[in-house]
């Protein structure tokens, strides 16, 4: 499950960095991926300043994540080969979630942002049992 999420995030990162992101089709594609991955509540991209720039749900776009650990860890330890797993945190919907994130590197080698998936903790609790 985690490998599948990591692969989706890597593909999304590639599309964003290559400029292949067709803004008309991207939300539908992200929604399809979210629906296909059990336990994944949302998938989105965050720019280097911590603002959500791409998501399957339009309400996510523009949200500020610059202080969230799922953003700060990949920013501070910028390494595209790593998969970052956040500690559980209380989402704005009032339930605990975990994020899986991958950093993005700009053409100049600097930090460009992250791609991230929000995992529903209840799904993983069932698996753990």
mmCIF file with all atom_site columns, N, CA and C in Angstrom, residues 82-115:
data_model
loop_
_atom_site.group_PDB
_atom_site.id
_atom_site.type_symbol
_atom_site.label_atom_id
_atom_site.label_alt_id
_atom_site.label_comp_id
_atom_site.label_asym_id
_atom_site.label_entity_id
_atom_site.label_seq_id
_atom_site.pdbx_PDB_ins_code
_atom_site.Cartn_x
_atom_site.Cartn_y
_atom_site.Cartn_z
_atom_site.occupancy
_atom_site.B_iso_or_equiv
_atom_site.pdbx_formal_charge
_atom_site.auth_seq_id
_atom_site.auth_comp_id
_atom_site.auth_asym_id
_atom_site.auth_atom_id
_atom_site.pdbx_PDB_model_num
ATOM 1   N N  . UNK A 1 82  ? 13.683  9.906  -0.777  1.00 0.00 ? 82  UNK A N  1
ATOM 2   C CA . UNK A 1 82  ? 13.038  9.489  0.472   1.00 0.00 ? 82  UNK A CA 1
ATOM 3   C C  . UNK A 1 82  ? 11.526  9.624  0.415   1.00 0.00 ? 82  UNK A C  1
ATOM 4   N N  . UNK A 1 83  ? 10.863  8.803  1.202   1.00 0.00 ? 83  UNK A N  1
ATOM 5   C CA . UNK A 1 83  ? 9.428   8.922  1.453   1.00 0.00 ? 83  UNK A CA 1
ATOM 6   C C  . UNK A 1 83  ? 9.283   9.352  2.903   1.00 0.00 ? 83  UNK A C  1
ATOM 7   N N  . UNK A 1 84  ? 8.614   10.449 3.132   1.00 0.00 ? 84  UNK A N  1
ATOM 8   C CA . UNK A 1 84  ? 8.444   10.989 4.475   1.00 0.00 ? 84  UNK A CA 1
ATOM 9   C C  . UNK A 1 84  ? 7.066   10.609 5.010   1.00 0.00 ? 84  UNK A C  1
ATOM 10  N N  . UNK A 1 85  ? 7.018   10.105 6.229   1.00 0.00 ? 85  UNK A N  1
ATOM 11  C CA . UNK A 1 85  ? 5.767   9.726  6.891   1.00 0.00 ? 85  UNK A CA 1
ATOM 12  C C  . UNK A 1 85  ? 5.600   10.651 8.099   1.00 0.00 ? 85  UNK A C  1
ATOM 13  N N  . UNK A 1 86  ? 4.507   11.390 8.109   1.00 0.00 ? 86  UNK A N  1
ATOM 14  C CA . UNK A 1 86  ? 4.274   12.331 9.208   1.00 0.00 ? 86  UNK A CA 1
ATOM 15  C C  . UNK A 1 86  ? 3.780   11.602 10.444  1.00 0.00 ? 86  UNK A C  1
ATOM 16  N N  . UNK A 1 87  ? 3.967   12.212 11.606  1.00 0.00 ? 87  UNK A N  1
ATOM 17  C CA . UNK A 1 87  ? 3.302   11.670 12.790  1.00 0.00 ? 87  UNK A CA 1
ATOM 18  C C  . UNK A 1 87  ? 1.796   11.915 12.630  1.00 0.00 ? 87  UNK A C  1
ATOM 19  N N  . UNK A 1 88  ? 0.952   11.118 13.281  1.00 0.00 ? 88  UNK A N  1
ATOM 20  C CA . UNK A 1 88  ? -0.497  11.383 13.209  1.00 0.00 ? 88  UNK A CA 1
ATOM 21  C C  . UNK A 1 88  ? -0.800  12.787 13.732  1.00 0.00 ? 88  UNK A C  1
ATOM 22  N N  . UNK A 1 89  ? -1.734  13.463 13.083  1.00 0.00 ? 89  UNK A N  1
ATOM 23  C CA . UNK A 1 89  ? -2.144  14.789 13.524  1.00 0.00 ? 89  UNK A CA 1
ATOM 24  C C  . UNK A 1 89  ? -3.639  14.944 13.307  1.00 0.00 ? 89  UNK A C  1
ATOM 25  N N  . UNK A 1 90  ? -4.221  15.907 13.988  1.00 0.00 ? 90  UNK A N  1
ATOM 26  C CA . UNK A 1 90  ? -5.645  16.179 13.905  1.00 0.00 ? 90  UNK A CA 1
ATOM 27  C C  . UNK A 1 90  ? -5.905  17.028 12.665  1.00 0.00 ? 90  UNK A C  1
ATOM 28  N N  . UNK A 1 91  ? -6.686  16.491 11.742  1.00 0.00 ? 91  UNK A N  1
ATOM 29  C CA . UNK A 1 91  ? -6.986  17.213 10.500  1.00 0.00 ? 91  UNK A CA 1
ATOM 30  C C  . UNK A 1 91  ? -8.032  18.298 10.759  1.00 0.00 ? 91  UNK A C  1
ATOM 31  N N  . UNK A 1 92  ? -8.254  19.138 9.759   1.00 0.00 ? 92  UNK A N  1
ATOM 32  C CA . UNK A 1 92  ? -9.267  20.182 9.914   1.00 0.00 ? 92  UNK A CA 1
ATOM 33  C C  . UNK A 1 92  ? -10.671 19.591 9.988   1.00 0.00 ? 92  UNK A C  1
ATOM 34  N N  . UNK A 1 93  ? -10.818 18.321 9.617   1.00 0.00 ? 93  UNK A N  1
ATOM 35  C CA . UNK A 1 93  ? -12.113 17.641 9.724   1.00 0.00 ? 93  UNK A CA 1
ATOM 36  C C  . UNK A 1 93  ? -12.320 17.017 11.101  1.00 0.00 ? 93  UNK A C  1
ATOM 37  N N  . UNK A 1 94  ? -11.289 17.092 11.961  1.00 0.00 ? 94  UNK A N  1
ATOM 38  C CA . UNK A 1 94  ? -11.429 16.624 13.321  1.00 0.00 ? 94  UNK A CA 1
ATOM 39  C C  . UNK A 1 94  ? -11.084 15.163 13.555  1.00 0.00 ? 94  UNK A C  1
ATOM 40  N N  . UNK A 1 95  ? -10.382 14.531 12.624  1.00 0.00 ? 95  UNK A N  1
ATOM 41  C CA . UNK A 1 95  ? -9.944  13.154 12.846  1.00 0.00 ? 95  UNK A CA 1
ATOM 42  C C  . UNK A 1 95  ? -8.436  13.065 12.616  1.00 0.00 ? 95  UNK A C  1
ATOM 43  N N  . UNK A 1 96  ? -7.852  11.987 13.129  1.00 0.00 ? 96  UNK A N  1
ATOM 44  C CA . UNK A 1 96  ? -6.409  11.840 13.004  1.00 0.00 ? 96  UNK A CA 1
ATOM 45  C C  . UNK A 1 96  ? -6.046  11.212 11.660  1.00 0.00 ? 96  UNK A C  1
ATOM 46  N N  . UNK A 1 97  ? -5.031  11.787 11.030  1.00 0.00 ? 97  UNK A N  1
ATOM 47  C CA . UNK A 1 97  ? -4.546  11.315 9.740   1.00 0.00 ? 97  UNK A CA 1
ATOM 48  C C  . UNK A 1 97  ? -3.022  11.288 9.752   1.00 0.00 ? 97  UNK A C  1
ATOM 49  N N  . UNK A 1 98  ? -2.465  10.651 8.737   1.00 0.00 ? 98  UNK A N  1
ATOM 50  C CA . UNK A 1 98  ? -1.020  10.594 8.522   1.00 0.00 ? 98  UNK A CA 1
ATOM 51  C C  . UNK A 1 98  ? -0.784  10.983 7.065   1.00 0.00 ? 98  UNK A C  1
ATOM 52  N N  . UNK A 1 99  ? 0.276   11.731 6.809   1.00 0.00 ? 99  UNK A N  1
ATOM 53  C CA . UNK A 1 99  ? 0.637   12.076 5.442   1.00 0.00 ? 99  UNK A CA 1
ATOM 54  C C  . UNK A 1 99  ? 1.879   11.312 5.001   1.00 0.00 ? 99  UNK A C  1
ATOM 55  N N  . UNK A 1 100 ? 1.865   10.878 3.757   1.00 0.00 ? 100 UNK A N  1
ATOM 56  C CA . UNK A 1 100 ? 3.038   10.332 3.085   1.00 0.00 ? 100 UNK A CA 1
ATOM 57  C C  . UNK A 1 100 ? 3.449   11.399 2.076   1.00 0.00 ? 100 UNK A C  1
ATOM 58  N N  . UNK A 1 101 ? 4.690   11.850 2.119   1.00 0.00 ? 101 UNK A N  1
ATOM 59  C CA . UNK A 1 101 ? 5.130   12.950 1.262   1.00 0.00 ? 101 UNK A CA 1
ATOM 60  C C  . UNK A 1 101 ? 6.441   12.631 0.563   1.00 0.00 ? 101 UNK A C  1
ATOM 61  N N  . UNK A 1 102 ? 6.619   13.256 -0.607  1.00 0.00 ? 102 UNK A N  1
ATOM 62  C CA . UNK A 1 102 ? 7.872   13.201 -1.349  1.00 0.00 ? 102 UNK A CA 1
ATOM 63  C C  . UNK A 1 102 ? 8.236   14.633 -1.724  1.00 0.00 ? 102 UNK A C  1
ATOM 64  N N  . UNK A 1 103 ? 9.512   14.972 -1.577  1.00 0.00 ? 103 UNK A N  1
ATOM 65  C CA . UNK A 1 103 ? 9.944   16.318 -1.932  1.00 0.00 ? 103 UNK A CA 1
ATOM 66  C C  . UNK A 1 103 ? 10.120  16.446 -3.443  1.00 0.00 ? 103 UNK A C  1
ATOM 67  N N  . UNK A 1 104 ? 10.085  17.695 -3.920  1.00 0.00 ? 104 UNK A N  1
ATOM 68  C CA . UNK A 1 104 ? 10.316  18.002 -5.333  1.00 0.00 ? 104 UNK A CA 1
ATOM 69  C C  . UNK A 1 104 ? 11.529  18.915 -5.430  1.00 0.00 ? 104 UNK A C  1
ATOM 70  N N  . UNK A 1 105 ? 12.370  18.670 -6.422  1.00 0.00 ? 105 UNK A N  1
ATOM 71  C CA . UNK A 1 105 ? 13.559  19.480 -6.645  1.00 0.00 ? 105 UNK A CA 1
ATOM 72  C C  . UNK A 1 105 ? 13.361  20.372 -7.869  1.00 0.00 ? 105 UNK A C  1
ATOM 73  N N  . UNK A 1 106 ? 13.663  21.638 -7.700  1.00 0.00 ? 106 UNK A N  1
ATOM 74  C CA . UNK A 1 106 ? 13.588  22.603 -8.796  1.00 0.00 ? 106 UNK A CA 1
ATOM 75  C C  . UNK A 1 106 ? 14.754  22.375 -9.761  1.00 0.00 ? 106 UNK A C  1
ATOM 76  N N  . UNK A 1 107 ? 14.645  22.885 -10.987 1.00 0.00 ? 107 UNK A N  1
ATOM 77  C CA . UNK A 1 107 ? 15.747  22.743 -11.946 1.00 0.00 ? 107 UNK A CA 1
ATOM 78  C C  . UNK A 1 107 ? 17.087  23.253 -11.436 1.00 0.00 ? 107 UNK A C  1
ATOM 79  N N  . UNK A 1 108 ? 17.065  24.242 -10.530 1.00 0.00 ? 108 UNK A N  1
ATOM 80  C CA . UNK A 1 108 ? 18.325  24.776 -9.997  1.00 0.00 ? 108 UNK A CA 1
ATOM 81  C C  . UNK A 1 108 ? 18.855  23.952 -8.818  1.00 0.00 ? 108 UNK A C  1
ATOM 82  N N  . UNK A 1 109 ? 18.149  22.845 -8.472  1.00 0.00 ? 109 UNK A N  1
ATOM 83  C CA . UNK A 1 109 ? 18.578  21.979 -7.387  1.00 0.00 ? 109 UNK A CA 1
ATOM 84  C C  . UNK A 1 109 ? 17.977  22.310 -6.042  1.00 0.00 ? 109 UNK A C  1
ATOM 85  N N  . UNK A 1 110 ? 17.267  23.422 -5.956  1.00 0.00 ? 110 UNK A N  1
ATOM 86  C CA . UNK A 1 110 ? 16.646  23.824 -4.693  1.00 0.00 ? 110 UNK A CA 1
ATOM 87  C C  . UNK A 1 110 ? 15.331  23.103 -4.448  1.00 0.00 ? 110 UNK A C  1
ATOM 88  N N  . UNK A 1 111 ? 14.775  23.327 -3.289  1.00 0.00 ? 111 UNK A N  1
ATOM 89  C CA . UNK A 1 111 ? 13.505  22.733 -2.892  1.00 0.00 ? 111 UNK A CA 1
ATOM 90  C C  . UNK A 1 111 ? 12.374  23.400 -3.664  1.00 0.00 ? 111 UNK A C  1
ATOM 91  N N  . UNK A 1 112 ? 11.502  22.589 -4.302  1.00 0.00 ? 112 UNK A N  1
ATOM 92  C CA . UNK A 1 112 ? 10.395  23.120 -5.090  1.00 0.00 ? 112 UNK A CA 1
ATOM 93  C C  . UNK A 1 112 ? 9.041   22.891 -4.430  1.00 0.00 ? 112 UNK A C  1
ATOM 94  N N  . UNK A 1 113 ? 8.984   22.008 -3.431  1.00 0.00 ? 113 UNK A N  1
ATOM 95  C CA . UNK A 1 113 ? 7.714   21.707 -2.781  1.00 0.00 ? 113 UNK A CA 1
ATOM 96  C C  . UNK A 1 113 ? 7.596   20.216 -2.531  1.00 0.00 ? 113 UNK A C  1
ATOM 97  N N  . UNK A 1 114 ? 6.345   19.759 -2.320  1.00 0.00 ? 114 UNK A N  1
ATOM 98  C CA . UNK A 1 114 ? 6.109   18.338 -2.055  1.00 0.00 ? 114 UNK A CA 1
ATOM 99  C C  . UNK A 1 114 ? 4.860   17.855 -2.792  1.00 0.00 ? 114 UNK A C  1
ATOM 100 N N  . UNK A 1 115 ? 4.793   16.553 -2.973  1.00 0.00 ? 115 UNK A N  1
ATOM 101 C CA . UNK A 1 115 ? 3.545   15.888 -3.296  1.00 0.00 ? 115 UNK A CA 1
ATOM 102 C C  . UNK A 1 115 ? 3.214   15.068 -2.055  1.00 0.00 ? 115 UNK A C  1
#
